[in-house]
Short mmCIF file of C-alpha atoms in Angstrom, two decimals:
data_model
loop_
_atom_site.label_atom_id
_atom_site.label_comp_id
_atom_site.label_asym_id
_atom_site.label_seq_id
_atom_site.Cartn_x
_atom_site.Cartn_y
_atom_site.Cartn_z
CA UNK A 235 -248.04 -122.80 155.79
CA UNK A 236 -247.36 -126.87 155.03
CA UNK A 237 -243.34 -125.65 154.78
CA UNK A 238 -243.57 -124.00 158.15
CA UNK A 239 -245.07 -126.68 159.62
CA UNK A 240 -242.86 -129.73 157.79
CA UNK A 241 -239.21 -127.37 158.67
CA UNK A 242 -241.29 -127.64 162.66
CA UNK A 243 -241.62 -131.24 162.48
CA UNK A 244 -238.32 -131.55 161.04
CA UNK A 245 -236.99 -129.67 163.84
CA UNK A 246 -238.59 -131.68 166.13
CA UNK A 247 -237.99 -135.38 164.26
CA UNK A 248 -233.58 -134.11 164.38
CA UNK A 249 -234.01 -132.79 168.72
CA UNK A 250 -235.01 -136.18 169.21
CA UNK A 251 -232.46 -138.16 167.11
CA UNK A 252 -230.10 -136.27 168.82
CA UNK A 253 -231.12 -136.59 172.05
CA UNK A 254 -231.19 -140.63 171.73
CA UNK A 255 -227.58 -140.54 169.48
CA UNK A 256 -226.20 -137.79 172.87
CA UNK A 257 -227.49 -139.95 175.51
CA UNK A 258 -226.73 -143.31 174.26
CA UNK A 259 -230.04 -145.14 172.88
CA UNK A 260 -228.90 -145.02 169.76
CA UNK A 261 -224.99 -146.42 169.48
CA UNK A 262 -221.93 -145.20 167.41
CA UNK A 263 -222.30 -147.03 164.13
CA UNK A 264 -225.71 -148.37 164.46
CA UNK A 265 -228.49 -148.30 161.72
CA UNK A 266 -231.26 -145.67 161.66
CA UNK A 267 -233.91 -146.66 159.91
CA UNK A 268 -236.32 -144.17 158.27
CA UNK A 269 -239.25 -146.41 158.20
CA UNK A 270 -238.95 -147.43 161.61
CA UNK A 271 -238.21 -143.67 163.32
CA UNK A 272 -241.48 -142.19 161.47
CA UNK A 273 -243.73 -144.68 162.96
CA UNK A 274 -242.28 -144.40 166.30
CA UNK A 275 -242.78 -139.94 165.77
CA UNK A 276 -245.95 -140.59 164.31
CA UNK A 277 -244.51 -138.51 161.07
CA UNK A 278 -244.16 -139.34 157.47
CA UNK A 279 -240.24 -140.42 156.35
CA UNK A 280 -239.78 -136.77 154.77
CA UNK A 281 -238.87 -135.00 157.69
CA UNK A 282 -236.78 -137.77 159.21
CA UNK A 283 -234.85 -137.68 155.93
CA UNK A 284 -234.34 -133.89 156.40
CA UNK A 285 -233.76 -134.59 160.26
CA UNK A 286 -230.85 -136.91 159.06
CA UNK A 287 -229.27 -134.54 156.57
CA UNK A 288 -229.13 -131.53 159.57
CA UNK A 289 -227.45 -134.22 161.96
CA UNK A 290 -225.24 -134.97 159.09
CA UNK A 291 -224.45 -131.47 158.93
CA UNK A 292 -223.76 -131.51 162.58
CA UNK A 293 -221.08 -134.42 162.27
CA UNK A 294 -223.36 -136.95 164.35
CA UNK A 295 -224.81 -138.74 161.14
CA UNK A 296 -223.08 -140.09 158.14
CA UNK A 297 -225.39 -140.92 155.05
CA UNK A 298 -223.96 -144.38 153.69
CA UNK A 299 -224.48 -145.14 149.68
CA UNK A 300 -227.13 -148.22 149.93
CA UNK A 301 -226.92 -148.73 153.67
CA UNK A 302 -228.58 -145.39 154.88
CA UNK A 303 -227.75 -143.25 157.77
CA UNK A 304 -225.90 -144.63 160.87
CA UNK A 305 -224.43 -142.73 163.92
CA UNK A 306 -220.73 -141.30 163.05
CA UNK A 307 -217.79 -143.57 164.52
CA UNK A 308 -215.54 -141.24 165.78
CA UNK A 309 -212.16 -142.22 166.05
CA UNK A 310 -209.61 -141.29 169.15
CA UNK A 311 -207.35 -138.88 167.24
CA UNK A 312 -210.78 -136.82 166.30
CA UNK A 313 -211.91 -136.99 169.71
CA UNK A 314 -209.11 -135.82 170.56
CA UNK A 315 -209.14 -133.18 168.12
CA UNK A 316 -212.68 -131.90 169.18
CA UNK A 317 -211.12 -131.45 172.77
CA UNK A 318 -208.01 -129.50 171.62
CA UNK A 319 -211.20 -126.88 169.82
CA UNK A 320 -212.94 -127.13 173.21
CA UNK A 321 -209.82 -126.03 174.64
CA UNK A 322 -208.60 -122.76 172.58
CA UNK A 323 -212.46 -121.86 172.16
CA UNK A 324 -213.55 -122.37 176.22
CA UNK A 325 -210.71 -120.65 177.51
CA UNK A 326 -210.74 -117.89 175.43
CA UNK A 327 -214.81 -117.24 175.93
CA UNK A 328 -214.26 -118.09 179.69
CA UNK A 329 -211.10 -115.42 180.10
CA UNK A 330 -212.97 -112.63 178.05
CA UNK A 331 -216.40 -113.50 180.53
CA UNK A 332 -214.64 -113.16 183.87
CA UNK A 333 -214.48 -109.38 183.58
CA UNK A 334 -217.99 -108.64 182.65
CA UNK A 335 -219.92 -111.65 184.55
CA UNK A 336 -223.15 -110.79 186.29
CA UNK A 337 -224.34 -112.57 189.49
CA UNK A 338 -227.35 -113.53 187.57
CA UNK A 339 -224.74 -115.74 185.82
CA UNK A 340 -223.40 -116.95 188.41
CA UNK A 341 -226.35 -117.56 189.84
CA UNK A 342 -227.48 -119.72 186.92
CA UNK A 343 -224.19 -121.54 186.52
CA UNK A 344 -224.54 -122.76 190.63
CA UNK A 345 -228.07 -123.84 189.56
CA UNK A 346 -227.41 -125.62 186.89
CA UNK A 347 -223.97 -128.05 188.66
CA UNK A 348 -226.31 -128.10 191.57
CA UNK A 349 -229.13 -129.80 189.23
CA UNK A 350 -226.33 -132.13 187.72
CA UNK A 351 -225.71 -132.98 191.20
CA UNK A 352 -228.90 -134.73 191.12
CA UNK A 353 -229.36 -135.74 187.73
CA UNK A 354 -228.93 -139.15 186.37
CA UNK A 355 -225.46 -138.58 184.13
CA UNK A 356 -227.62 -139.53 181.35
CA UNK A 357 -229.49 -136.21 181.44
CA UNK A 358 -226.45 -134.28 182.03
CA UNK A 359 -225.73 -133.15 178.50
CA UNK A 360 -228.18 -129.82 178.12
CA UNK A 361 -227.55 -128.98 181.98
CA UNK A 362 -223.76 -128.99 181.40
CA UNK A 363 -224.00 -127.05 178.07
CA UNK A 364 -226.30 -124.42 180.24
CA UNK A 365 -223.63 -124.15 182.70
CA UNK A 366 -220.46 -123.25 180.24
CA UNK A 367 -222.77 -120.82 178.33
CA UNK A 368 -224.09 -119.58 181.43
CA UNK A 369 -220.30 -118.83 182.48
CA UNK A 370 -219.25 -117.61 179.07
CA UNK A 371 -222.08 -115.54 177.77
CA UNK A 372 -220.81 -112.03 179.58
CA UNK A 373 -217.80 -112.10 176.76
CA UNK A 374 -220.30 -111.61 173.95
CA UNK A 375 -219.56 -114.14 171.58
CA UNK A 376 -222.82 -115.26 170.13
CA UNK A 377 -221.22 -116.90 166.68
CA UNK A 378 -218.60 -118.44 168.78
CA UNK A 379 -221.01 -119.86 170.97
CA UNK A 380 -222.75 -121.59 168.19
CA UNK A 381 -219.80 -122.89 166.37
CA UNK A 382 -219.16 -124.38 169.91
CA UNK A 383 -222.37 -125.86 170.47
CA UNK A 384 -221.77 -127.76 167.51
CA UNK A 385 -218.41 -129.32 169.16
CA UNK A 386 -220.31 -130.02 172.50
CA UNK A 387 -222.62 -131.99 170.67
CA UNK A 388 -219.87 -133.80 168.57
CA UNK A 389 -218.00 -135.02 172.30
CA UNK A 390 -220.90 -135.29 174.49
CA UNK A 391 -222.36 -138.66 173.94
CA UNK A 392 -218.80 -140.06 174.65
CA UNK A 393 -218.55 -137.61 177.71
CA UNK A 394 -221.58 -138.80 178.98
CA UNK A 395 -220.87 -142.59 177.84
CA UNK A 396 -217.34 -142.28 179.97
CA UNK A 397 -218.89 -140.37 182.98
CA UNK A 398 -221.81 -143.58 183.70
CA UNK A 399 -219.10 -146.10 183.87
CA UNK A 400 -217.43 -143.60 186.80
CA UNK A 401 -218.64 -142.43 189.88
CA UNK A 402 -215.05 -141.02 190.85
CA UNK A 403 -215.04 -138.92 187.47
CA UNK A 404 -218.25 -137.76 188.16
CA UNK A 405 -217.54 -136.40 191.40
CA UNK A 406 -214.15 -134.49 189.97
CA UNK A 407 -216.03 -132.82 187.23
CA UNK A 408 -218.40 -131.42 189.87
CA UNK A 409 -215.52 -130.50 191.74
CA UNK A 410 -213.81 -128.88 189.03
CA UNK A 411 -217.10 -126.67 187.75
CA UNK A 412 -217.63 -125.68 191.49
CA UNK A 413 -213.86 -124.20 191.10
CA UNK A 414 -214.72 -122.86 188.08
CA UNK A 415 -217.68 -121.03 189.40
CA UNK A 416 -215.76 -119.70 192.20
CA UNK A 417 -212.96 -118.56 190.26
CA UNK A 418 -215.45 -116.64 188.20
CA UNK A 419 -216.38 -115.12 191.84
CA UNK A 420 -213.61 -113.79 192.26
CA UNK A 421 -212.65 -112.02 188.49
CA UNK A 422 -209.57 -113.76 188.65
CA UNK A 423 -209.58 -114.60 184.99
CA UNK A 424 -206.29 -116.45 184.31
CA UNK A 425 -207.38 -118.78 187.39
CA UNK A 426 -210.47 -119.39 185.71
CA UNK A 427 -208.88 -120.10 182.29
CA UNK A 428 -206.62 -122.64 183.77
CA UNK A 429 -209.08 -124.49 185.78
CA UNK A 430 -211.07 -124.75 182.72
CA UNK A 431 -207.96 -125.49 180.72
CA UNK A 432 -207.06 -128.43 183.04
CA UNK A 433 -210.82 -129.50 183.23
CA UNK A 434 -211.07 -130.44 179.83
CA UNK A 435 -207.53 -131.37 179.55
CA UNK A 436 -208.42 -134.46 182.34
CA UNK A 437 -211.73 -135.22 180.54
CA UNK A 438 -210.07 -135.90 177.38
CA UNK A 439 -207.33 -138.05 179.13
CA UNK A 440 -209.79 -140.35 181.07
CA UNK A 441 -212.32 -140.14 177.70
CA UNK A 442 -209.33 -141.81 175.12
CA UNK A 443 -208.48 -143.80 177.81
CA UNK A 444 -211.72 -145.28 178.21
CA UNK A 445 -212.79 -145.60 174.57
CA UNK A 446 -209.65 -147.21 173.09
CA UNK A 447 -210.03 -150.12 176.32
CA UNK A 448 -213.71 -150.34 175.35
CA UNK A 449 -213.03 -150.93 171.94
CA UNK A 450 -210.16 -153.46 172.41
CA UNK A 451 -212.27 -155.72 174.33
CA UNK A 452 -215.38 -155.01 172.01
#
């Protein structure tokens, strides 16, 4: 019963690190200290050390000899890289969807850009995952879906990091998932795949964009 309950709070200790790494709390190469991330949970440091080895697993940790663990660095070219995945995975989920898509997920698709709508863009990231599985679940791609989740989670804090410094981005990428939705509407699957195509295409533009001119004047 203690395993069950330690793997829980381990669980729990690694949805919170990643929520602060996703949203921005905790910064691309800073220090997370053990000590100091237990006594903010109220947990010992054991499962905050296994909460750091799962996000290391997940690419959003990196477990430094003698320094600890800090937030991965990414660099532009593997940015870029995680958007070219996005890319062949997205489109090919969204296509195979398009056919088989209920109005139920539809429905939840147009619920969740409307609550983005709303949102602070901090608390976009698990709306806007919601949204692209609620559009690509009908093609029945569970293992796909997870190996994708992974890659959302890699891209999204920078997402998110580019979209609060831009009002006029934020308003094209509701824009361009309203088109998506509609496209969906209509079954017209190569529409759909190309919207999406060009989507993340534009994100990953503005995204390098922004990070290399952040980190030139850093």
């Amino acid at each position: 019963m203690a395993q069950i309950q330690r793997r829980t709070t381990t669980s729990i200790v690694a949805d919170e690190l990643r929520k602060r790494i996703q949203n921005g709390a905790i910064k691309e190469g800073e220090q997370i200290r053990q000590e100091a991330i237990a006594s903010q949970l109220g947990v010992s440091r054991i499962p905050v050390r296994e909460a750091l080895r799962l996000l290391e697993a997940e690419g959003l940790i990196t477990l430094v000899s003698h320094k600890g663990a800090e937030v991965t660095r990414l660099e532009p070219s593997e940015i870029e890289e995680l958007f070219e995945i996005r890319t062949m995975i997205e489109v090919w989920l969204f296509e195979h969807s398009v056919a088989a898509i209920t109005d139920e997920d539809l429905a939840e698709a147009q619920e969740c850009l409307d609550a983005m709508r709303k949102a602070d863009v901090k608390d976009w990231g698990p709306l806007n995952w919601q949204f692209h599985v609620a559009l690509y679940r009908a093609a029945n791609k569970p293992t796909t879906i997870k190996l994708l989740k992974r890659v959302h989670d890699n891209a999204d804090r920078y997402v998110r990091l580019h979209l609060t410094l831009s009002r006029d981005a934020q308003d094209l990428a509701h824009r361009q998932h309203q088109a998506m939705i509609d496209a969906a509407h209509m079954r017209d699957a190569y529409l759909a795949g190309r919207l999406l195509s060009d989507h993340i295409n534009q994100v990953k533009g503005q995204l390098l964009a922004s990070v290399e001119k952040r980190r030139k004047t850093a």
